[in-house]
Coordinates of C-alpha atoms in Angstrom, one line a residue:
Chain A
X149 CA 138.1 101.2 45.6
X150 CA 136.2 98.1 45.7
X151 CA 137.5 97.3 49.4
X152 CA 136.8 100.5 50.3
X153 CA 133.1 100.2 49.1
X154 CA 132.6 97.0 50.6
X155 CA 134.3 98.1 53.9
X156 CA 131.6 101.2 53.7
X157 CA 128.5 98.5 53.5
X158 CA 129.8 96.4 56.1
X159 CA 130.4 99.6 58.3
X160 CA 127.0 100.7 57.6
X161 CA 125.0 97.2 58.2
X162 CA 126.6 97.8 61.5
X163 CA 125.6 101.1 62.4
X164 CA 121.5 100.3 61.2
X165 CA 122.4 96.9 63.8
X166 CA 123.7 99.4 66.5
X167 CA 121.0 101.8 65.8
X168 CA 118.6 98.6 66.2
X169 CA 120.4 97.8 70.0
X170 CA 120.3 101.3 70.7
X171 CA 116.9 101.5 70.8
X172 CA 115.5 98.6 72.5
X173 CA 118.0 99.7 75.2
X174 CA 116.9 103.1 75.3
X175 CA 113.1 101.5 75.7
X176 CA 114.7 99.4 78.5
X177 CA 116.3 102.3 80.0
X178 CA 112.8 104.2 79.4
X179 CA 110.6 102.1 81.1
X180 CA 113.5 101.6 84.2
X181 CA 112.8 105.4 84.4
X182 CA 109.2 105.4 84.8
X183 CA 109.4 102.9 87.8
X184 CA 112.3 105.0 89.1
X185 CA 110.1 107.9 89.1
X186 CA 107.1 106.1 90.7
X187 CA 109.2 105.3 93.4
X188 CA 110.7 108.6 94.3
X189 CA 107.0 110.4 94.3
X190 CA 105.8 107.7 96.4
X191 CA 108.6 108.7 99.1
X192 CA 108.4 111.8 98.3
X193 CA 104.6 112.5 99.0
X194 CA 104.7 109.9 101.6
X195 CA 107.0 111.8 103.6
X196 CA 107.5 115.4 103.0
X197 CA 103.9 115.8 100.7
X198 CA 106.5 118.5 98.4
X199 CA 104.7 119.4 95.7
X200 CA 105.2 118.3 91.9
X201 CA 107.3 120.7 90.4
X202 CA 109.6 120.4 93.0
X203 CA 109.8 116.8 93.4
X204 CA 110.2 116.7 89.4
X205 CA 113.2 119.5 89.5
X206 CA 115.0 118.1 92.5
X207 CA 115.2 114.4 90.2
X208 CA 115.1 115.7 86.3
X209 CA 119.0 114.8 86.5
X210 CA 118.3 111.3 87.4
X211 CA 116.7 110.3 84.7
X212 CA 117.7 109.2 81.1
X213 CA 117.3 111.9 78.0
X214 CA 114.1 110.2 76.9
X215 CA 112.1 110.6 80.3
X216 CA 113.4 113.4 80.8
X217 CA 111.7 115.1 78.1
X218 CA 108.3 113.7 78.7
X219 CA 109.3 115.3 82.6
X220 CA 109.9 118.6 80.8
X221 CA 106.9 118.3 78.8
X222 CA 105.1 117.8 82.1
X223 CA 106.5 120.9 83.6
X224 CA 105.3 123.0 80.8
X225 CA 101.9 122.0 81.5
X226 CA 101.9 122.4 85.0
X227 CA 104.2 125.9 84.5
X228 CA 101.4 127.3 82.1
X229 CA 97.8 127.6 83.1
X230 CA 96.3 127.4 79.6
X231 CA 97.6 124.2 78.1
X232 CA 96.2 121.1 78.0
X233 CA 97.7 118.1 78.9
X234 CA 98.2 116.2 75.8
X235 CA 100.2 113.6 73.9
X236 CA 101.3 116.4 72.0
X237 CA 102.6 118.3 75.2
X238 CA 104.5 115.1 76.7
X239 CA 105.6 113.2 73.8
X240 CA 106.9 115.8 71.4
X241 CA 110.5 114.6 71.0
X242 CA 109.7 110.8 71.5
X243 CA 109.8 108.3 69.1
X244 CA 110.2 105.0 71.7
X245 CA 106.9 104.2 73.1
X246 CA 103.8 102.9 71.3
X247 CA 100.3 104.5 70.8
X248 CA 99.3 102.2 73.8
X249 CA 101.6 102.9 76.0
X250 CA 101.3 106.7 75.4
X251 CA 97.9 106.5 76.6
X252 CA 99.1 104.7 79.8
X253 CA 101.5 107.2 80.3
X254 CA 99.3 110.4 79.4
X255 CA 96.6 108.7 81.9
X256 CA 99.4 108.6 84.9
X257 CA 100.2 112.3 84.4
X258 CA 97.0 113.5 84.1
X259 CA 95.9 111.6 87.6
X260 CA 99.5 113.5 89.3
X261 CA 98.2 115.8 91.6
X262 CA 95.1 115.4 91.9
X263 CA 94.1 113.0 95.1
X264 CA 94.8 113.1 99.4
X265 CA 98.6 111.6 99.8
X266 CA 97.3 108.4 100.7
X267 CA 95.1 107.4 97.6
X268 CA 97.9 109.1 95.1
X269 CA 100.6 106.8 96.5
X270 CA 98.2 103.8 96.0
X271 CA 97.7 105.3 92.6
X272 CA 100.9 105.8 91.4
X273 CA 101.8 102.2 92.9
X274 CA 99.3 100.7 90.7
X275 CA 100.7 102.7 87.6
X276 CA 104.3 101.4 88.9
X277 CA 102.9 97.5 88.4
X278 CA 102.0 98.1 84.9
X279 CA 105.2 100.1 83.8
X280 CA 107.1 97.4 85.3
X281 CA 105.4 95.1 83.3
X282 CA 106.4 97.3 80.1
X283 CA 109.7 97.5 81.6
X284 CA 110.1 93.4 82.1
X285 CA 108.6 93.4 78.4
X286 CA 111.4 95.8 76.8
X287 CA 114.5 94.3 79.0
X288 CA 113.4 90.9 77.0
X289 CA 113.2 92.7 73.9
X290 CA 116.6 94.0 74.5
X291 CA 117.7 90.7 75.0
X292 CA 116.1 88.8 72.0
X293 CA 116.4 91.9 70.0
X294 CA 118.8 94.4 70.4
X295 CA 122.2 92.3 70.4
X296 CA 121.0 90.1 68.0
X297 CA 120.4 92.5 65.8
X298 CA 123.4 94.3 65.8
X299 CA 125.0 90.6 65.0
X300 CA 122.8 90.1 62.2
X301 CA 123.5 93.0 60.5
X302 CA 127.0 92.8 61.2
X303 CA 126.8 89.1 59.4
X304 CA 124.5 90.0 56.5
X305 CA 127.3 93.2 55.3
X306 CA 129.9 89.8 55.7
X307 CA 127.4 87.9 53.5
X308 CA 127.0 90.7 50.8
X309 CA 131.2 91.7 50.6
X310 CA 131.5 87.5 50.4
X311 CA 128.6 87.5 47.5
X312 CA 130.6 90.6 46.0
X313 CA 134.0 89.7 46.4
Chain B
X1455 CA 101.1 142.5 98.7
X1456 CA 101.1 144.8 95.5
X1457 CA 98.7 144.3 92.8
X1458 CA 101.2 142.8 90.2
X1459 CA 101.7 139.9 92.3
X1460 CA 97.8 139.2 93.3
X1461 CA 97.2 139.7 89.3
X1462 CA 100.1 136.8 88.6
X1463 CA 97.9 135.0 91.5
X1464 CA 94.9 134.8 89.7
X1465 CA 96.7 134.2 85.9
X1466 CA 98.1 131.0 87.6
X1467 CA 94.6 130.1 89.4
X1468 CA 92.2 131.0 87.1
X1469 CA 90.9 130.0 83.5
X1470 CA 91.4 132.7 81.0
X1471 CA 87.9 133.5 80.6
X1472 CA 87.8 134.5 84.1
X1473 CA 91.0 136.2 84.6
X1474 CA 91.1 138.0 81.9
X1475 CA 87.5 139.8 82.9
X1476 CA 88.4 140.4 86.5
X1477 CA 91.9 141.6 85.8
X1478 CA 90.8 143.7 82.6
X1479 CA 87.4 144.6 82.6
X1480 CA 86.3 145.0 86.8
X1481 CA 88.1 147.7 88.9
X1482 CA 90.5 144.9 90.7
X1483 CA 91.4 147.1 93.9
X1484 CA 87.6 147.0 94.8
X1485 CA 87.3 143.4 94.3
X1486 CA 86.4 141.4 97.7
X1487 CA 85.2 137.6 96.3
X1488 CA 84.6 135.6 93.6
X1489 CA 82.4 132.6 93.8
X1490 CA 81.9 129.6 91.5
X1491 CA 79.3 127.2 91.4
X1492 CA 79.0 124.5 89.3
X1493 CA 76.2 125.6 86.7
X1494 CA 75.8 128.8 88.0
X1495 CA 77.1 132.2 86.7
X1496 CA 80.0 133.5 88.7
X1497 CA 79.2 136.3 91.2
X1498 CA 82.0 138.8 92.4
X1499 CA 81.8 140.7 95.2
X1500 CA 83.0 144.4 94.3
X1501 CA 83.1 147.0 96.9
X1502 CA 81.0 145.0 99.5
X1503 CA 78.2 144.6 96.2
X1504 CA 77.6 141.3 94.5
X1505 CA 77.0 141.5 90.9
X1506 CA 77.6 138.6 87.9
X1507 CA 80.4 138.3 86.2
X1508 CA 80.4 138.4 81.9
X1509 CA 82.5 138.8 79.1
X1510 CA 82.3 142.7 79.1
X1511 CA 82.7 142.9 83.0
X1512 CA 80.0 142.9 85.6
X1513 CA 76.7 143.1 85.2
X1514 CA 73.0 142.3 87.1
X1515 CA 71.5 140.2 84.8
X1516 CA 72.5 136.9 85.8
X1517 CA 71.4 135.4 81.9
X1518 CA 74.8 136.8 80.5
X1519 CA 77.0 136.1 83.1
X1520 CA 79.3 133.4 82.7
X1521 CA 78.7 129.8 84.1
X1522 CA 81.1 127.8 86.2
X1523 CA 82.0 124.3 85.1
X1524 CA 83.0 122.0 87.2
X1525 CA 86.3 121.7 85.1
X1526 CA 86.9 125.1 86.1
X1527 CA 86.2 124.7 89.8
X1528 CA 88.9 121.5 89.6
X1529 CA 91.0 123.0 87.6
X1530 CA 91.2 126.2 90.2
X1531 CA 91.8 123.8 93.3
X1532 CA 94.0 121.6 91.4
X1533 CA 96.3 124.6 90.0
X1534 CA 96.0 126.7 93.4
X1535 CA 97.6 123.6 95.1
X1536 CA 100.4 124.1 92.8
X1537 CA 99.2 121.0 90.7
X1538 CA 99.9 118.9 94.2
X1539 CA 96.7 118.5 96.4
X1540 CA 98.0 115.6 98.5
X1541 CA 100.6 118.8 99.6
X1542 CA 97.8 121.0 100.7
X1543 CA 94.8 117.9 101.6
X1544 CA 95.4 118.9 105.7
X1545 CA 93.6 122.6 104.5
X1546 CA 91.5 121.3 102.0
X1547 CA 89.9 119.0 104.8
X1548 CA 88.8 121.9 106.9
X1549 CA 87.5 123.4 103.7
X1550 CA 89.7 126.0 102.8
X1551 CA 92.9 126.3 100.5
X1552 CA 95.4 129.6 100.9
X1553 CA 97.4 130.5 97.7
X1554 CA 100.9 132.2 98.5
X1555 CA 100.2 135.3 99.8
X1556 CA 97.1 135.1 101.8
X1557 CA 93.8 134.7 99.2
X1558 CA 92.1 132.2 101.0
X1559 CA 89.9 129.9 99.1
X1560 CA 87.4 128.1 100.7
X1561 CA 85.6 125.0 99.4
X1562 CA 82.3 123.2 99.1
X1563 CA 81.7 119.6 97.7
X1564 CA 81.2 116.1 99.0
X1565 CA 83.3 115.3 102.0
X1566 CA 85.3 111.7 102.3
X1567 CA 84.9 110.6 105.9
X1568 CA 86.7 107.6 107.9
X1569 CA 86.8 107.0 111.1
X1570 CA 84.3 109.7 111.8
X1571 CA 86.6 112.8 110.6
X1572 CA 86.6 114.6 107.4
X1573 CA 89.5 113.3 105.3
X1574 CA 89.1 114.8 102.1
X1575 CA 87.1 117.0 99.7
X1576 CA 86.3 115.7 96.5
X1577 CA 83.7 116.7 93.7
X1578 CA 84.2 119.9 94.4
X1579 CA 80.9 122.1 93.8
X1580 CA 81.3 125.6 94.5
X1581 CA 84.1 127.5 95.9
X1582 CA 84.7 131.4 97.2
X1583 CA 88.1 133.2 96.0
X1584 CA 88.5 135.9 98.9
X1585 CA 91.0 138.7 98.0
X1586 CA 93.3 140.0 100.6
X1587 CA 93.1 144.1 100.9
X1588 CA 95.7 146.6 102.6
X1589 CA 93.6 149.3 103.9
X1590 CA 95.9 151.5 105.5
X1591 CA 95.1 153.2 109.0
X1592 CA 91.5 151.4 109.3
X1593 CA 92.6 150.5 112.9
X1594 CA 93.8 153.7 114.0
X1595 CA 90.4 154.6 115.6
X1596 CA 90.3 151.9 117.5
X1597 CA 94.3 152.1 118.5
X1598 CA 93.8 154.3 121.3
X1599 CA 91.2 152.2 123.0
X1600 CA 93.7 149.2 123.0
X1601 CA 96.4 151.0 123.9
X1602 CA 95.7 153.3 126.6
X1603 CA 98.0 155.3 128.2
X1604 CA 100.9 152.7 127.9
X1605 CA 98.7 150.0 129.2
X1606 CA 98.0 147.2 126.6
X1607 CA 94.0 146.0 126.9
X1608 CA 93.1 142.5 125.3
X1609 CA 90.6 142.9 122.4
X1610 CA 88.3 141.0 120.6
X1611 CA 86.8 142.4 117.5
X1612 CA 83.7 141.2 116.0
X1613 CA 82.0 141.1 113.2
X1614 CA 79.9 138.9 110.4
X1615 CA 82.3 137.6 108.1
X1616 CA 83.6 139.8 105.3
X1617 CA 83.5 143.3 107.3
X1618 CA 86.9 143.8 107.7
X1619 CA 88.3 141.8 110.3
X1620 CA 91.5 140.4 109.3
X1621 CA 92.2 143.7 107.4
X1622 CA 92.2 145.3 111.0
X1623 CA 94.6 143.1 112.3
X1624 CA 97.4 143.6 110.0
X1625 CA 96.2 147.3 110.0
X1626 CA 97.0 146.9 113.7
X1627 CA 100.4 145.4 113.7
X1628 CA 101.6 147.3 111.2
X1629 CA 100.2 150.6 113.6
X1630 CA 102.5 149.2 116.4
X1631 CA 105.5 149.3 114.0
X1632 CA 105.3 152.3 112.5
X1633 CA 105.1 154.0 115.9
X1634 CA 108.4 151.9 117.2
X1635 CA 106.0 150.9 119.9
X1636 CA 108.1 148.0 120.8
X1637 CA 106.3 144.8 121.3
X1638 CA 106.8 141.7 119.9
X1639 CA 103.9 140.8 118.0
X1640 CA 103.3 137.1 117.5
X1641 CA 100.5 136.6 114.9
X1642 CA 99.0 132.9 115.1
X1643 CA 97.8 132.4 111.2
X1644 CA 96.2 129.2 111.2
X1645 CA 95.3 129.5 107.6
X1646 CA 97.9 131.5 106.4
X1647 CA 95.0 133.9 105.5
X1648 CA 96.1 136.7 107.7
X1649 CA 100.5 137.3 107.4
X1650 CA 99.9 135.5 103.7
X1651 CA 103.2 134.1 104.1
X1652 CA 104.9 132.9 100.9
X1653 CA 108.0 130.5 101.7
X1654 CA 109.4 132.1 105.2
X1655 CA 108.2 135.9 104.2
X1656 CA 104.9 137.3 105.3
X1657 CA 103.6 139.3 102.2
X1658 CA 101.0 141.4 104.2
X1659 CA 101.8 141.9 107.9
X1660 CA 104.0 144.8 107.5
X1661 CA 105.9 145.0 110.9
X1662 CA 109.4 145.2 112.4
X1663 CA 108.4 143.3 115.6
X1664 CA 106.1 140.7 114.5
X1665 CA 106.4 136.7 114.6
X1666 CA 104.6 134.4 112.8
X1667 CA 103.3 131.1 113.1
X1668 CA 101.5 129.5 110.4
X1669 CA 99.0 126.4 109.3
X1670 CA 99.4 125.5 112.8
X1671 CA 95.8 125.0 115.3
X1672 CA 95.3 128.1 117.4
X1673 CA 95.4 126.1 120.5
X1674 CA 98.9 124.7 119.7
X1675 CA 100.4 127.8 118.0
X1676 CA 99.2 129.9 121.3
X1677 CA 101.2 127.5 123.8
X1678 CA 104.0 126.9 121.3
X1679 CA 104.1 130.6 120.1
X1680 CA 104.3 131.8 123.8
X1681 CA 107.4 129.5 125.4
X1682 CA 108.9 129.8 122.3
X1683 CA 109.0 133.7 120.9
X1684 CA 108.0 135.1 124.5
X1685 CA 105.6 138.2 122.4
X1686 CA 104.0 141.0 124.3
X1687 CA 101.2 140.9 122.4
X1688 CA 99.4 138.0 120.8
X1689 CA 96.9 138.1 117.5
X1690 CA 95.1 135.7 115.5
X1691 CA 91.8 135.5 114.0
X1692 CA 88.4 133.8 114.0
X1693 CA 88.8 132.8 117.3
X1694 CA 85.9 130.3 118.5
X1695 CA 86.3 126.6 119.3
X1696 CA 86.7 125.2 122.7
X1697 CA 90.1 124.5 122.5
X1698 CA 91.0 128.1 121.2
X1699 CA 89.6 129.8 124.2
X1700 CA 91.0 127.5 126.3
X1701 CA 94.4 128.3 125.0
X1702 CA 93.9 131.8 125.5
X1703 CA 92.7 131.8 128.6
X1704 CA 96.0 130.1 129.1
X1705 CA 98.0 133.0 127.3
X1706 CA 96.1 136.0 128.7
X1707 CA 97.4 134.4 132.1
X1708 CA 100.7 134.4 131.5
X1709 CA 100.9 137.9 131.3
X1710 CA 100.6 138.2 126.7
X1711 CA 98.3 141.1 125.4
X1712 CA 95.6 139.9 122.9
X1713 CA 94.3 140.7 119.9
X1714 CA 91.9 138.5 118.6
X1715 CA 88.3 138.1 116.0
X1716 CA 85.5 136.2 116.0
X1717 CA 82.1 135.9 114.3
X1718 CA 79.5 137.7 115.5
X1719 CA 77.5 140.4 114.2
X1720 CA 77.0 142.1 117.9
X1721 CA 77.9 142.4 121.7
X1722 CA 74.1 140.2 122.4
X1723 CA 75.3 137.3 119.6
X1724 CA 78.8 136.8 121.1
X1725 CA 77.6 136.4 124.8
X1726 CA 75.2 133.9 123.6
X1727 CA 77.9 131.9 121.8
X1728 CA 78.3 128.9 124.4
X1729 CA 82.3 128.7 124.3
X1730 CA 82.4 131.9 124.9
X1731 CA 80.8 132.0 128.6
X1732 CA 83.9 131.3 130.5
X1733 CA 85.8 134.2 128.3
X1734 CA 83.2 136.9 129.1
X1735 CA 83.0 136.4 132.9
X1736 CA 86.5 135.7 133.2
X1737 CA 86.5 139.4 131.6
X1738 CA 89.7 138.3 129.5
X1739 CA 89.1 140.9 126.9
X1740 CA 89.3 144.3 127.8
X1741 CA 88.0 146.0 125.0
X1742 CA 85.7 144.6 122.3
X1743 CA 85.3 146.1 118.9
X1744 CA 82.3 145.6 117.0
X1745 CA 82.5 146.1 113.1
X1746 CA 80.5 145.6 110.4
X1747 CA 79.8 145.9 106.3
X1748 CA 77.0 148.7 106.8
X1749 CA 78.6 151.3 105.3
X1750 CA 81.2 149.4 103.3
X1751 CA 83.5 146.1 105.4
X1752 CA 85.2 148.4 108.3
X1753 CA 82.5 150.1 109.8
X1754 CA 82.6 151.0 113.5
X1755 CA 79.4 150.2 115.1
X1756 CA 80.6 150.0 118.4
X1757 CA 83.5 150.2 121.2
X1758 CA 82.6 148.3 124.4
X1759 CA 84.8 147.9 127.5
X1760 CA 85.0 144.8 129.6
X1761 CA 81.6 145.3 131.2
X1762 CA 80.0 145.5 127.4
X1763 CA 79.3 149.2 128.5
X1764 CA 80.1 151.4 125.3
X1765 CA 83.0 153.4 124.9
X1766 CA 82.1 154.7 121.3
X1767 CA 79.1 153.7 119.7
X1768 CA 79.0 154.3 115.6
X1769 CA 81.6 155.8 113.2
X1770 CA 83.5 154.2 110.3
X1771 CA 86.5 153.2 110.1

């Protein structure tokens, strides 16, 4: 019973450790999306000027769960005349990204759309340069962090089954 | 295009407080225009009269009407680009913006220039909502003039803006087809105003035999239209620059009937409209059609042949 116990903390250290590295990898993956997505409406309005919606539905697949729900949040909006675009709106089922970077994020969306082809490509590059910079910031964080993390929690369930045995 | 789908138009396009007083409260099928300026109350054009718009419908007394914003104004030519104005900037820079389905909006605010040339629109001030109308048969007085006898004569109708112009064109092609009068119809729809063409399906010229070429310069879509399609008969509207009558010089040479509009508000304004010179001595059009708002947009004032003698003088559509 005892063994069982102790196998039960060490199993569970690990999973807080892996639920640690999951999400500085999911930030990493995040903020790889944003970029991503900068880069295909630059093309995309460069070349065949295709509106929003479309350029959002033709791409939702390429992105990871997370961004993809701030997209979906986005589509409500632009689907529904009424609504406001809020942080409410686009961040409903994320947990990832800080206040700041909300407001970064709520900014880009709320600029989509609304300038000549040429001065929305400039602006979406210049909103591109400061997600990267988010995303350098959370692939070192998923360095330092995430499998660290996962190790130390792996090595402090050893330390309590050696203190209890 | 049926009601349902202009109503869904203007729920997508239009703040609630608007929409839901020109869809509920004002007797729609009359509606011609709704204007916003920033500040001001909105006016609506209803059955060729201009009144204010307010909560409880329209009214004349312009304190309880309700004001524009320029949030709503924005937020109009931001959601009637389908959220994307960069997709629709090449219209917005000749001051105009057509939702699917032909209701042309056209624009006023502070124009970006470079290199001489209007690049953009922004701080948008005031804009005019014009609703598309099918009035059925309003060109069958005229039909007869322009087809005479089996022979086709090349038209220009005329009028001030708002009297009925566009309406008589797709009145017209939609006359030909009913009839089985077999000639292709190429309709040149430079802002998708006049066939209201939603993805490759023209929502409001109703016609078996008709072509159409949209968002495209009249002078290119006239030279590109006729090698291409090879029509019998020609139409497009507003007809006026230098280029445009060059072009149709061009077309009504090659042997292509023609249908066309322009602004004027009589026979004595259009021959002193410069670009117009070589047209009227050239005698190109056959037949010109004079129309005007008098007694409601559609009113005949006049039917004049190539020598501006009259054919018909008065009578409404």
């Amino acid at each position: 019973m005892k063994f069982v116990l102790l196998g039960i903390v060490v199993l569970g250290m690990g999973y807080i450790g892996f639920g640690i590295l999951k999400f500085y990898q999911k930030r990493k993956r995040f903020f790889e999306d944003t970029t991503l997505f900068c880069n295909k409406l630059c093309v995309d309005i460069s070349f065949s000027k295709e509106n929003l919606k479309t350029i959002i539905n033709q791409n939702l697949s390429s992105f990871g769960k997370e961004f993809k729900n701030i997209l979906e949040g986005y589509l409500f909006y632009l689907d529904n005349n009424e609504s406001v675009l809020s942080q409410d709106v686009l961040f409903k089922k994320n947990s990832l990204i800080k206040d700041p970077e909300k407001e970064i994020l709520l900014q880009f969306f709320k600029d989509l759309g609304r300038l000549d082809a040429s001065n929305q490509v400039l602006e979406i590059q210049n909103y591109k340069e400061r997600f990267s910079t988010s995303k350098k910031q959370a692939e070192e964080e998923n360095k330092k962090f995430g499998a660290l993390s996962l190790k130390l929690m792996l090595l402090f369930g050893a330390l309590v089954v050696i203190i209890l045995i | 295009m049926n009601k349902l789908k202009i109503e869904k138009i203007f729920m997508n396009i239009f703040p609630s407080k608007i929409h839901s007083v020109v869809l509920g409260k004002i007797n729609f099928s009359q509606l011609n225009e709704i204007r916003l300026r920033v500040g001001k109350p909105i006016v609506v054009l209803l059955g060729g009269l201009s009144y204010f718009l307010s909560e409880n419908g329209i009214t004349n007394n312009f304190e309880s009407g309700i004001i524009a914003t320029k949030q709503d104004i924005e937020n109009i030519v931001f959601r009637a680009s389908e959220c994307s104005i960069y997709a629709v900037n090449e219209q917005i820079k000749k001051g105009f913006l057509t939702v699917d389905g032909g209701v042309r909006i056209g624009l006023a605010g502070e124009c970006v220039c470079e290199n001489e040339k209007i690049s953009t629109i922004k701080n948008f001030s005031s804009l005019v909502v014009r609703v598309p109308h099918k009035i059925r048969n309003c060109s069958l007085p005229v039909l007869g003039q322009i087809l005479e006898n089996g022979c086709f004569h090349n038209t220009l109708i005329i009028s001030p803006p708002g009297a009925g112009k566009t309406t008589f064109l797709r009145d017209f092609v939609y006359q030909l087809s009913k009839r089985n009068i077999c000639l292709n119809v190429l309709a040149i729809d430079e802002r998708g105003e006049l066939a209201g063409t939603c993805g490759s399906e023209s929502q409001l010229l109703e016609s078996n035999f008709c072509d159409v070429v949209s968002y495209v310069s009249k002078s290119d879509g006239f030279l590109l239209g006729v090698r291409a399609l090879s029509p019998s008969v020609v139409v497009c509207d507003e007809i006026g620059a230098k280029n445009d009558l060059m072009a149709l010089e061009y077309v009504c040479n090659c042997g292509v009937g023609v249908v066309a509009t322009a602004h004027a508000s009589s026979i004595e304004e259009l021959r002193q409209k410069p670009n117009f010179n070589t047209i009227i001595e050239k005698r190109l059009f056959e037949r010109y059609v004079v129309l005007s708002g008098r007694e409601g947009p559609g009113t005949i004032e006049g039917i004049y042949d190539k020598n501006f003698s009259p054919i018909i003088i008065g009578g409404k559509i």
